Coordinates of C-alpha atoms in Angstrom, one line a residue:
M142 CA 4.3 13.9 -24.8
K143 CA 4.5 17.7 -26.5
T144 CA 4.9 20.5 -24.1
S145 CA 1.8 22.3 -25.6
K146 CA -0.2 19.4 -25.1
I147 CA 0.9 18.8 -21.4
W148 CA 0.1 22.4 -20.5
I149 CA -3.3 22.0 -22.5
I150 CA -4.6 19.3 -20.2
S151 CA -3.1 20.6 -16.9
A152 CA -4.9 23.5 -17.5
L153 CA -8.2 21.9 -18.0
F154 CA -7.9 19.9 -15.5
L155 CA -7.1 22.5 -12.9
A156 CA -10.2 25.0 -14.3
A157 CA -12.3 21.6 -13.6
L158 CA -10.8 21.3 -10.1
M159 CA -11.4 25.2 -9.7
G160 CA -15.0 25.0 -11.4
F161 CA -16.2 22.2 -8.8
R162 CA -14.9 23.2 -5.7
L163 CA -16.8 26.8 -6.6
V164 CA -20.1 25.2 -7.1
W165 CA -19.5 23.3 -3.7
L166 CA -18.8 26.5 -2.0
Q167 CA -21.7 28.3 -3.4
Y168 CA -24.0 25.7 -2.4
N169 CA -22.5 24.8 1.0
S170 CA -21.0 27.4 2.6
A171 CA -22.7 30.1 5.0
S172 CA -21.5 33.5 3.7
H173 CA -24.4 34.8 3.2
S174 CA -25.6 34.0 7.3
P175 CA -26.6 36.9 9.7
V176 CA -23.9 38.0 11.6
A177 CA -23.9 39.2 15.1
I178 CA -23.9 42.9 15.9
E179 CA -22.7 44.2 19.5
G180 CA -23.1 40.9 20.8
V181 CA -26.5 40.2 19.5
L182 CA -27.6 38.0 16.7
D183 CA -31.3 38.6 15.3
L184 CA -32.9 35.3 14.1
R185 CA -36.3 36.2 13.9
G186 CA -38.1 35.7 10.6
W187 CA -34.8 34.0 9.5
D188 CA -36.6 31.1 7.4
S189 CA -33.3 29.5 6.3
L190 CA -32.5 28.6 9.6
T191 CA -34.9 25.4 9.2
D192 CA -32.6 24.5 6.0
H193 CA -29.0 24.7 7.5
S194 CA -27.5 25.4 10.6
L195 CA -25.5 29.1 10.4
P196 CA -22.3 30.0 12.3
L197 CA -22.6 32.6 14.7
D198 CA -19.8 34.8 13.7
G199 CA -19.8 38.5 14.2
E200 CA -19.3 40.7 17.3
W201 CA -19.7 39.3 20.7
E202 CA -19.4 40.2 23.9
F203 CA -16.0 39.4 25.7
Y204 CA -15.0 39.6 29.5
P205 CA -11.3 39.5 29.5
G206 CA -9.6 37.7 32.5
K207 CA -13.1 37.2 34.1
L208 CA -15.5 33.8 34.4
F209 CA -19.0 33.9 34.5
Y210 CA -19.6 30.8 36.4
P211 CA -16.7 30.1 38.3
D212 CA -16.1 26.4 39.4
G213 CA -19.6 26.1 37.6
R214 CA -21.3 28.8 39.7
S215 CA -23.0 32.0 38.8
S216 CA -20.6 34.7 39.6
S217 CA -21.9 37.3 42.3
D218 CA -19.9 40.3 40.8
T219 CA -21.6 42.4 37.7
L220 CA -19.5 41.8 34.9
S221 CA -19.3 44.6 32.2
P222 CA -17.7 43.7 28.6
S223 CA -14.1 45.2 27.9
G224 CA -15.9 45.6 24.7
W225 CA -16.4 43.5 21.6
I226 CA -14.5 40.9 20.3
Q227 CA -14.7 39.5 16.6
V228 CA -15.8 35.7 16.7
P229 CA -13.8 33.6 15.3
S230 CA -10.5 35.2 16.2
S231 CA -7.8 34.7 18.3
W232 CA -7.6 36.7 21.3
T233 CA -5.0 39.0 22.7
F234 CA -4.5 40.5 26.3
D235 CA -2.9 43.8 25.8
D236 CA -1.7 43.7 29.7
R237 CA 0.2 40.4 29.2
P238 CA -0.7 38.8 32.5
Y239 CA 0.6 35.6 32.1
G240 CA 3.6 36.7 30.0
N241 CA 2.3 35.7 26.8
D242 CA -0.5 37.8 25.0
K243 CA -2.6 34.4 24.2
Y244 CA -2.6 33.3 27.5
G245 CA -5.4 33.8 29.7
F246 CA -9.0 33.7 30.4
G247 CA -12.2 35.0 29.7
T248 CA -15.7 34.9 28.8
Y249 CA -17.9 35.5 25.7
R250 CA -21.6 36.2 25.5
L251 CA -23.9 36.4 22.6
T252 CA -27.3 37.2 22.6
I253 CA -29.6 35.1 20.1
L254 CA -33.3 35.9 19.4
V255 CA -35.4 33.5 17.8
D256 CA -38.9 33.2 16.9
P257 CA -40.7 30.9 19.5
D258 CA -43.6 29.6 17.9
K259 CA -41.3 28.0 15.3
E260 CA -38.7 25.8 16.9
N261 CA -37.9 24.9 20.9
S262 CA -35.1 22.5 20.6
Y263 CA -31.7 23.4 19.2
G264 CA -28.2 22.4 19.5
I265 CA -24.7 24.1 19.7
R266 CA -21.7 22.7 17.8
V267 CA -18.1 24.0 19.2
P268 CA -15.3 22.7 17.0
T269 CA -12.5 23.9 18.8
S270 CA -11.3 26.5 21.2
M271 CA -7.8 27.2 22.6
S272 CA -7.2 25.2 24.9
S273 CA -10.7 24.9 27.1
S274 CA -14.2 25.6 26.8
E275 CA -17.8 25.4 28.5
V276 CA -20.9 26.2 27.0
Y277 CA -23.9 27.9 29.0
I278 CA -27.4 28.3 27.5
N279 CA -29.3 30.7 29.7
E280 CA -27.0 30.0 32.7
R281 CA -27.4 26.1 32.6
S282 CA -23.9 24.4 32.1
I283 CA -24.8 21.7 28.5
G284 CA -21.3 21.0 27.5
R285 CA -17.8 21.6 28.1
S286 CA -14.3 20.4 26.5
G287 CA -11.3 20.2 29.4
Q288 CA -12.0 22.6 31.9
P289 CA -11.6 26.6 32.1
A290 CA -9.9 28.0 35.1
A291 CA -8.8 31.3 36.1
S292 CA -4.9 29.5 36.7
K293 CA -2.7 27.1 34.9
E294 CA -3.2 25.1 37.8
N295 CA -7.0 24.8 37.9
Y296 CA -8.0 24.3 34.2
M297 CA -7.6 21.4 32.5
P298 CA -6.4 21.7 28.7
L299 CA -8.6 19.5 25.7
D300 CA -9.9 20.7 22.6
V301 CA -11.8 18.5 21.0
P302 CA -15.0 19.2 19.5
Y303 CA -18.3 18.6 21.2
T304 CA -22.0 19.1 20.3
A305 CA -24.9 20.0 23.1
Y306 CA -28.9 20.3 22.7
F307 CA -31.0 22.4 24.5
T308 CA -34.7 23.0 24.6
L309 CA -37.0 26.4 25.0
K310 CA -40.0 27.0 26.7
D311 CA -41.5 30.0 24.7
E312 CA -38.6 31.6 25.0
S313 CA -37.3 34.0 22.2
K314 CA -34.3 35.1 23.9
I315 CA -31.0 32.5 24.3
E316 CA -28.2 33.8 26.5
L317 CA -25.1 31.8 25.3
V318 CA -22.0 32.3 27.5
I319 CA -18.9 30.2 26.6
Q320 CA -16.2 30.3 29.2
V321 CA -12.5 29.7 27.4
A322 CA -8.9 29.2 29.1
N323 CA -5.8 28.8 27.4
F324 CA -2.5 28.0 29.1
D325 CA -0.7 25.9 26.6
N326 CA -0.9 27.4 23.3
P327 CA 1.3 30.3 23.1
R328 CA 0.3 31.0 19.6
N329 CA -3.6 31.2 19.8
G330 CA -6.1 31.4 22.0
G331 CA -10.3 31.8 22.4
I332 CA -12.8 30.7 19.9
L333 CA -10.7 30.1 16.6
R334 CA -13.7 28.7 14.4
S335 CA -17.1 29.3 14.1
I336 CA -19.7 28.0 16.4
H337 CA -22.5 26.7 14.4
F338 CA -26.2 27.0 15.8
G339 CA -29.4 25.5 14.4
P340 CA -32.5 23.4 15.1
E341 CA -31.8 19.9 16.6
N342 CA -32.7 18.2 13.3
T343 CA -31.1 20.4 10.9
L344 CA -27.8 20.6 13.3
R345 CA -27.7 17.0 13.3
A346 CA -28.7 16.3 9.6
D347 CA -25.7 18.9 8.8
L348 CA -23.4 17.1 11.2
G349 CA -24.2 13.9 9.8
F350 CA -23.4 15.4 6.3
S351 CA -20.5 16.4 7.5
R352 CA -19.2 13.2 8.7
D353 CA -20.6 11.5 5.8
M354 CA -18.4 13.2 3.3
V355 CA -15.6 12.4 6.1
W356 CA -16.5 8.6 6.0
V357 CA -16.5 8.7 2.0
A358 CA -13.0 10.3 1.9
C359 CA -11.3 7.8 4.2
V360 CA -13.2 5.0 2.3
A361 CA -11.9 6.1 -1.1
Y362 CA -8.2 6.5 0.6
A363 CA -8.6 3.4 2.6
I364 CA -9.2 1.2 -1.1
H365 CA -6.1 3.0 -2.2
V366 CA -3.9 2.0 0.8
L367 CA -5.4 -1.6 0.4
Y368 CA -4.6 -2.0 -3.6
G369 CA -1.0 -0.8 -2.7
F370 CA -0.2 -3.4 -0.5
I371 CA -1.9 -6.0 -2.9
L372 CA 0.2 -4.7 -5.8
Y373 CA 3.2 -4.8 -3.6
L374 CA 2.7 -8.2 -2.6
V375 CA 1.6 -9.8 -6.1
G376 CA 3.6 -7.8 -8.5
G377 CA 7.6 -6.7 -8.2
R378 CA 7.9 -5.6 -4.5
D379 CA 8.2 -2.1 -5.6
K380 CA 8.9 -0.2 -2.1
K381 CA 7.0 3.0 -4.0
L382 CA 3.8 1.1 -3.6
I383 CA 4.5 0.8 0.5
Y384 CA 5.4 4.6 0.4
F385 CA 2.4 5.1 -1.6
S386 CA 0.1 3.4 0.8
L387 CA 1.7 4.8 4.0
M388 CA 1.5 8.4 2.7
I389 CA -2.2 7.8 1.9
A390 CA -2.7 6.4 5.3
C391 CA -1.3 9.7 6.4
I392 CA -3.8 11.5 4.6
I393 CA -6.6 9.3 6.3
L394 CA -5.2 10.5 9.7
A395 CA -5.0 14.1 8.6
T396 CA -8.6 13.7 7.7
L397 CA -9.8 12.1 10.7
M398 CA -8.2 14.9 12.7
D399 CA -9.5 18.0 11.0
G400 CA -12.8 19.4 10.5
D401 CA -15.3 17.2 12.7
R402 CA -12.1 15.3 14.3
L403 CA -13.6 11.7 14.5
L404 CA -10.5 10.5 15.5
Y405 CA -10.7 12.5 19.1
T406 CA -13.9 10.6 19.7
W407 CA -12.1 7.2 19.5
V408 CA -8.5 8.0 21.1
P409 CA -8.4 10.0 24.4
F410 CA -5.7 12.4 23.1
T411 CA -4.5 15.0 25.4
L412 CA -4.2 19.0 24.3
E413 CA -0.7 18.3 23.7
W414 CA -0.3 15.1 22.0
G415 CA -3.3 15.7 19.6
L416 CA -1.4 18.7 18.1
K417 CA 1.5 16.8 18.2
F418 CA 0.0 13.7 16.2
I419 CA -1.0 16.1 13.3
Y420 CA 2.8 17.2 13.0
L421 CA 3.8 14.0 12.9
A422 CA 1.4 13.0 10.1
L423 CA 2.3 16.2 7.9
L424 CA 6.2 15.6 8.7
L425 CA 5.9 11.6 7.7
G426 CA 3.5 12.2 4.9
G427 CA 5.8 14.5 3.3
Y428 CA 8.7 12.2 3.9
L429 CA 6.8 9.5 2.2
L430 CA 6.0 11.5 -0.9
H431 CA 9.4 12.7 -1.2
Q432 CA 10.5 9.0 -1.2
L433 CA 7.7 8.6 -4.1
I434 CA 9.5 11.1 -6.5
K435 CA 13.1 11.4 -5.5
D436 CA 14.4 9.1 -7.9
K437 CA 12.9 11.6 -10.8
L438 CA 14.9 14.2 -9.5
P439 CA 18.1 15.2 -11.2
I440 CA 21.0 13.2 -10.1
W441 CA 23.2 16.2 -8.7
L442 CA 20.3 17.3 -6.6
R443 CA 19.3 13.7 -5.3
R444 CA 22.8 13.4 -3.7
R445 CA 23.0 16.5 -2.7
L446 CA 19.5 18.0 -0.9
S447 CA 17.7 14.4 -0.8
L448 CA 19.9 13.1 2.0
A449 CA 19.7 16.4 3.7
Y450 CA 15.8 16.8 3.4
E451 CA 15.6 13.0 5.0
L452 CA 18.1 14.2 7.7
V453 CA 15.9 17.3 8.7
C454 CA 12.9 15.4 8.5
G455 CA 14.4 12.8 10.8
I456 CA 15.0 15.7 13.1
A457 CA 11.9 17.4 12.9
F458 CA 10.2 14.1 13.8
L459 CA 12.1 13.9 16.7
S460 CA 11.6 17.2 18.2
V461 CA 7.9 16.9 17.9
L462 CA 8.3 13.9 20.0
V463 CA 10.4 15.2 22.8
L464 CA 10.2 19.1 22.9
P465 CA 7.3 20.4 24.9
L466 CA 4.2 21.9 23.2
P467 CA 4.7 25.7 23.2
A468 CA 8.2 24.6 21.4
V469 CA 6.7 22.4 19.1
L470 CA 4.1 25.1 18.0
S471 CA 6.9 28.0 17.5
L472 CA 8.4 25.5 14.9
E473 CA 4.8 25.1 13.2
G474 CA 6.1 27.0 10.0
L475 CA 9.2 24.4 9.6
Y476 CA 7.1 21.5 9.5
F477 CA 4.7 23.0 7.2
I478 CA 7.5 24.0 4.9
L479 CA 8.9 20.9 5.5
M480 CA 5.7 19.1 4.1
F481 CA 5.3 21.6 1.6
I482 CA 8.6 21.1 -0.2
P483 CA 7.6 17.9 -1.8
C484 CA 4.5 18.6 -2.4
L485 CA 5.4 22.0 -4.4
G486 CA 8.5 20.0 -6.1
M487 CA 6.6 17.4 -7.5
P488 CA 4.4 19.0 -10.1
V489 CA 7.4 20.8 -11.9
M490 CA 9.5 17.2 -11.4
L491 CA 6.8 15.2 -12.9
Y492 CA 6.2 17.9 -15.9
R493 CA 9.7 17.2 -16.9
S494 CA 9.4 13.5 -16.5
T495 CA 6.2 13.7 -18.8
S496 CA 7.6 15.7 -21.5
R497 CA 11.0 14.1 -21.5
I498 CA 10.8 10.3 -20.1
D499 CA 7.5 8.8 -20.0
K500 CA 3.9 10.1 -21.1
N501 CA 2.3 8.0 -18.7
N502 CA 3.5 10.3 -15.9
I503 CA 0.8 12.8 -16.9
F504 CA -1.2 11.0 -14.6
L505 CA 1.0 11.5 -11.6
L506 CA 1.2 15.2 -13.0
L507 CA -2.7 15.6 -12.8
A508 CA -2.6 13.6 -9.2
A509 CA 0.0 16.4 -8.3
I510 CA -2.0 19.2 -9.3
A511 CA -5.4 17.6 -7.6
A512 CA -3.1 17.9 -4.3
I513 CA -1.5 20.7 -4.3
N514 CA -5.2 22.5 -5.6
S515 CA -6.5 21.0 -2.1
L516 CA -3.6 22.5 -0.1
I517 CA -4.2 25.7 -1.7
W518 CA -7.8 25.9 -0.9
L519 CA -7.2 24.3 2.6
F520 CA -5.0 27.3 3.4
I521 CA -7.7 30.1 1.7
L522 CA -10.3 29.0 3.7
N523 CA -8.5 28.8 7.3
T524 CA -6.5 32.3 6.1
F525 CA -10.0 33.7 5.4
R526 CA -11.8 31.7 7.8
I527 CA -14.5 30.8 5.0
E528 CA -17.0 28.1 6.8
M529 CA -17.9 25.0 4.2
I530 CA -18.8 21.4 4.7
S531 CA -15.6 19.3 3.9
Y532 CA -14.7 18.8 0.7
P533 CA -12.5 16.1 -0.2
F534 CA -12.8 15.5 -3.8
D535 CA -9.7 17.0 -4.9
L536 CA -7.7 14.4 -3.2
I537 CA -10.0 11.6 -4.1
I538 CA -9.5 12.5 -7.7
A539 CA -5.5 13.0 -6.6
M540 CA -5.9 9.4 -5.8
I541 CA -7.9 8.3 -8.8
C542 CA -4.9 9.7 -10.9
F543 CA -2.2 7.8 -8.7
S544 CA -4.4 4.7 -9.3
A545 CA -4.6 5.1 -12.9
F546 CA -0.8 5.3 -12.9
W547 CA -0.3 2.1 -11.2
F548 CA -2.7 0.3 -12.9
K549 CA -1.8 1.5 -16.3
R550 CA 2.2 0.2 -15.4
F551 CA 0.9 -2.9 -13.8
F552 CA -1.1 -3.8 -16.9
R553 CA 1.9 -2.3 -19.1
L554 CA 4.1 -5.1 -17.2
S555 CA 1.5 -7.7 -17.1
E556 CA 1.3 -7.3 -21.1
Q557 CA 5.4 -7.4 -21.5
S558 CA 5.1 -10.6 -19.3
H559 CA 2.8 -12.3 -21.5
R560 CA 4.9 -11.3 -24.6
L561 CA 8.0 -12.8 -23.2
A562 CA 6.2 -15.5 -21.8
D563 CA 4.9 -16.3 -25.7
T564 CA 8.4 -15.6 -26.7
L565 CA 9.6 -18.2 -24.2
R566 CA 7.3 -20.6 -25.1
Q567 CA 8.1 -20.2 -28.8
A568 CA 12.0 -20.7 -28.2
D569 CA 10.9 -23.6 -25.8
K570 CA 9.4 -25.1 -28.5
Q571 CA 12.2 -24.4 -31.3
K572 CA 14.5 -26.0 -29.0
D573 CA 12.6 -29.3 -28.7
D574 CA 12.3 -29.4 -32.7
F575 CA 16.0 -28.8 -32.8
L576 CA 16.6 -31.4 -30.1
S577 CA 14.2 -33.7 -32.3
T578 CA 15.9 -33.0 -35.1
V579 CA 19.0 -33.7 -34.3
A580 CA 18.3 -37.0 -32.3
H581 CA 16.6 -38.3 -35.7
E582 CA 19.9 -37.1 -37.5
L583 CA 22.2 -39.1 -35.2
R584 CA 20.2 -42.2 -34.4
N585 CA 20.9 -43.8 -37.8
P586 CA 24.6 -43.3 -38.1
L587 CA 24.7 -44.4 -34.0
H588 CA 23.3 -47.5 -34.9
G589 CA 25.1 -48.0 -37.8
M590 CA 28.1 -47.6 -35.7
I591 CA 26.8 -49.9 -32.9
N592 CA 26.0 -52.7 -35.5
I593 CA 29.8 -52.1 -37.5
S594 CA 31.2 -52.4 -34.0
Q595 CA 29.3 -55.8 -33.1
S596 CA 30.1 -57.3 -36.5
V597 CA 33.9 -56.3 -36.0
S598 CA 33.8 -57.8 -32.7
E599 CA 32.0 -61.4 -33.4
R600 CA 33.8 -61.6 -36.7
E601 CA 37.1 -61.0 -35.2
L602 CA 36.6 -62.9 -32.3
G603 CA 39.8 -64.7 -31.1
K604 CA 41.9 -62.8 -33.6
I605 CA 42.4 -60.0 -31.7
D606 CA 43.7 -59.5 -27.9
G607 CA 41.5 -59.4 -24.9
K608 CA 42.1 -55.6 -24.5
S609 CA 40.6 -54.8 -28.0
A610 CA 38.0 -56.9 -27.7
N611 CA 36.7 -55.2 -24.3
D612 CA 37.2 -51.7 -26.1
L613 CA 35.1 -52.9 -28.9
K614 CA 32.5 -54.3 -26.1
M615 CA 32.5 -50.8 -24.2
L616 CA 32.3 -49.2 -27.5
V617 CA 28.9 -50.8 -28.2
Q618 CA 27.9 -50.1 -24.6
V619 CA 28.7 -46.6 -24.9
G620 CA 26.8 -46.6 -28.4
R621 CA 23.5 -48.3 -26.8
R622 CA 23.9 -45.8 -24.0
M623 CA 23.5 -43.0 -26.4
S624 CA 20.9 -44.6 -28.6
Y625 CA 18.9 -44.3 -25.0
I626 CA 19.4 -40.6 -24.7
L627 CA 18.5 -39.9 -28.2
N628 CA 15.5 -41.9 -27.4
D629 CA 14.7 -39.9 -24.4
L630 CA 14.9 -36.7 -26.6
L631 CA 12.8 -38.0 -29.2
D632 CA 10.1 -39.0 -26.5
M633 CA 10.5 -35.3 -24.7
A634 CA 8.4 -34.8 -28.3
R635 CA 6.4 -37.1 -28.3
L636 CA 5.0 -36.6 -24.7
K637 CA 4.3 -32.8 -25.2
E638 CA 2.0 -33.8 -28.1
N639 CA 0.7 -37.0 -26.7
R640 CA 2.2 -39.4 -29.2
I641 CA 3.4 -41.9 -27.2
S642 CA 2.4 -45.3 -28.1
L643 CA 3.2 -48.6 -26.0
N644 CA 4.1 -52.2 -27.7
L645 CA 2.7 -54.4 -25.0
I646 CA 4.2 -58.1 -24.9
G647 CA 5.3 -60.4 -22.4
A648 CA 8.7 -59.5 -21.2
S649 CA 11.5 -60.6 -19.0
A650 CA 11.7 -58.4 -16.0
H651 CA 14.8 -60.5 -15.5
G652 CA 16.6 -60.3 -18.7
I653 CA 16.0 -56.7 -19.3
T654 CA 17.5 -55.5 -16.1
S655 CA 20.7 -57.6 -16.4
S656 CA 20.8 -56.0 -20.3
V657 CA 20.4 -52.6 -18.5
I658 CA 23.1 -53.6 -15.5
D659 CA 25.6 -54.8 -18.2
T660 CA 25.4 -51.4 -20.5
L661 CA 26.1 -49.4 -17.5
R662 CA 28.7 -52.0 -15.9
F663 CA 31.6 -49.5 -16.9
M664 CA 30.5 -46.7 -15.2
T665 CA 31.5 -48.7 -11.7
E666 CA 35.0 -48.7 -12.6
G667 CA 36.8 -46.8 -10.0
K668 CA 34.0 -47.1 -7.3
Q669 CA 33.3 -49.2 -4.7
I670 CA 30.1 -50.2 -6.1
R671 CA 28.5 -53.4 -6.9
L672 CA 25.0 -54.0 -9.4
I673 CA 22.9 -56.7 -8.4
N674 CA 20.1 -58.2 -9.9
R675 CA 17.7 -60.0 -7.5
I676 CA 15.0 -60.4 -9.9
P677 CA 14.5 -64.0 -9.6
G678 CA 15.1 -65.8 -13.1
D679 CA 11.9 -67.4 -12.9
F680 CA 9.9 -64.0 -12.4
P681 CA 6.6 -64.2 -14.1
L682 CA 6.5 -62.6 -17.6
V683 CA 5.3 -58.9 -17.4
H684 CA 2.9 -57.1 -19.3
A685 CA 4.7 -54.1 -20.8
D686 CA 6.4 -52.3 -23.5
E687 CA 9.9 -53.7 -23.5
N688 CA 11.7 -51.0 -24.9
R689 CA 10.1 -48.6 -22.6
L690 CA 10.8 -50.8 -19.5
N691 CA 14.7 -50.9 -20.6
Q692 CA 14.5 -47.3 -21.0
I693 CA 13.0 -46.6 -17.2
L694 CA 15.3 -49.2 -15.7
F695 CA 18.6 -47.4 -17.6
N696 CA 17.7 -44.1 -15.9
L697 CA 17.2 -45.4 -12.6
L698 CA 20.2 -47.2 -12.3
H699 CA 22.4 -44.7 -14.1
N700 CA 21.4 -42.2 -11.7
A701 CA 22.0 -44.3 -8.8
V702 CA 25.7 -45.4 -10.2
K703 CA 26.5 -41.9 -10.9
Y704 CA 25.7 -40.3 -7.6
S705 CA 26.8 -43.4 -5.3
N706 CA 30.5 -44.0 -4.6
A707 CA 30.4 -46.7 -2.8
G708 CA 27.8 -49.9 -1.9
E709 CA 25.3 -51.5 -3.7
V710 CA 22.6 -50.8 -6.2
T711 CA 20.1 -53.3 -6.4
V712 CA 16.8 -54.3 -8.4
D713 CA 14.3 -56.1 -6.9
A714 CA 10.6 -57.3 -7.9
K715 CA 7.7 -58.7 -6.0
V716 CA 4.1 -59.2 -7.3
L717 CA 1.4 -57.5 -5.5
D718 CA -2.6 -57.9 -6.6
G719 CA -1.6 -58.9 -10.2
W720 CA 1.2 -56.1 -10.7
A721 CA 4.5 -56.6 -10.9
C722 CA 6.4 -53.8 -8.6
V723 CA 9.9 -53.4 -9.7
S724 CA 12.2 -51.2 -7.1
V725 CA 15.7 -49.8 -7.4
A726 CA 17.7 -48.9 -4.3
D727 CA 21.0 -47.5 -3.7
T728 CA 23.2 -46.3 -0.8
G729 CA 23.7 -43.0 -2.9
I730 CA 23.1 -39.6 -1.5
G731 CA 19.3 -39.1 -1.8
M732 CA 17.3 -36.3 -2.8
D733 CA 16.3 -33.3 -0.7
A734 CA 12.4 -32.2 -0.1
E735 CA 13.1 -29.5 -2.7
M736 CA 14.7 -32.0 -5.5
L737 CA 11.6 -34.3 -4.9
G738 CA 9.1 -31.5 -5.8
R739 CA 10.8 -31.5 -9.1
V740 CA 12.4 -34.7 -10.0
F741 CA 10.3 -35.4 -12.8
E742 CA 10.6 -32.3 -14.7
P743 CA 12.5 -32.3 -17.9
Y744 CA 16.3 -31.8 -17.9
E745 CA 16.3 -31.4 -14.2
Q746 CA 19.4 -31.8 -12.4
A747 CA 20.5 -31.2 -9.1
S748 CA 24.6 -30.5 -8.3
S749 CA 26.8 -32.9 -7.6
D750 CA 28.1 -32.0 -4.6
G751 CA 25.9 -34.2 -2.5
A752 CA 22.7 -31.9 -1.9
A753 CA 20.3 -33.9 -4.1
L754 CA 19.9 -36.6 -7.0
R755 CA 19.8 -35.9 -10.6
A756 CA 16.3 -36.5 -12.5
D757 CA 17.5 -36.3 -16.1
S758 CA 14.5 -37.0 -18.0
D759 CA 13.7 -39.9 -16.0
W760 CA 10.5 -41.5 -16.7
G761 CA 10.7 -43.8 -13.7

């Protein structure tokens, strides 16, 4: 594909992604909500409160190193705030009372003014706080995550989102108090994300919509996981499909652990393992993405850096498992770098492969652009603390592009398989035509040779010695055997075209069997095998095609003699319900289960080392 065309397609695709994202941000962000000033948020007359919940951002009163309600009881001390703190943000203790300016505890307070005649039932949504929190409304505890306390020994860390609802009775003032304690996360502490507030019905609707978006994303991702495994099972067992499916599974886990953290409602993670699980998913996702794209790396880079990257990923993965949480958090930058390396390298490699190798890789390039765009926006939203409802569409579009590549590749391979099958069928037909032609061309000269041999044998009977007479007899027998083989080849073509015809007469099974045994007796030379015809001479005539019966018995007896080294080969017959049942028994190697399944296929022949019996165009 031309370079200019790749750039145009990529630019238009990225512009469309950015446009959709900005429109979503415009209609679903909370950038125009009122903010708290000096610990007071005035929502009186704010009509939009009934349409959407809003973040309680702004200046809160902050009481560092103090808890309003120690042990759940109101403190008798009169507390005064040290000043205002911006929410959301990480706190800092200047005096470093616990050896780290992020460790400690404190109380946040915000006064919310509402119209008492509009709503009386409200809700508070606390998405995260490091590392434990408890919410009080008008001196009443309504929810918590973990247990804040003034010491590490007494507090219980847990960082699970929670929602609490409460009712006002003709009140216009809400005193919101949030107690927070952190003794585990050395990098951040305090209220790190916006607290959401709104009428109960409005808040429930917003939370429901947010969860629905998460479910839509997870279902879309899960479909790709499923078809990836299906294509692996029904296709050529390409390991990349497994890597792709597992990578999407990591994205599902990351989605469930971000935002509303639905996974936390099902799995009782501790604070430590909740954070570690996120890093494990990031590292595993980066490793799997590397496995997907490493074959597109230049050979020198693949040999030198690919193994090093995989080794570092493995060491980082083990470090998350065995190191304590503070050490893991200190290595957070390394984990993100390891995840971003294949993410950032993928568009460059796919661009090269699209322009030089395969134009179908444009779908992989677009998928990479969509995924990188999603990661960049995630960084922007977290850095600038922009609140917006989950937007999974970039990754969904990336998955669709991945799917388009795999499906197009699958259909292309399927089309190639169909063309190859047509070619093989044509070659098979040409082979059958060739064998039929050869059989026709050989049959007349062969019959001439047989007739001449018989004439010479009969004419010179008594004039030539016994050895020459036996040689002529042997020549006739071999000629008849070759005639049978030519008849088999001709019958192959007739069977495929449904042109087999039978000339039914009253035939002697005993006589036909004796003739076939005489023809094959020369094959027993050097073997301790006896050919025995146990069909009585007075056995009733059978209603059959004499030539076909001769052909069937010849093939069965020929195989029996060929794959028997000693013993006997017998032919027997009996009458059962008006039918003549003819059987051939031998003491040869027999057939295994696999050979029995394909014994009547044309041109089948097992090995002669004792594994199975040949079924060489046998019709009986």
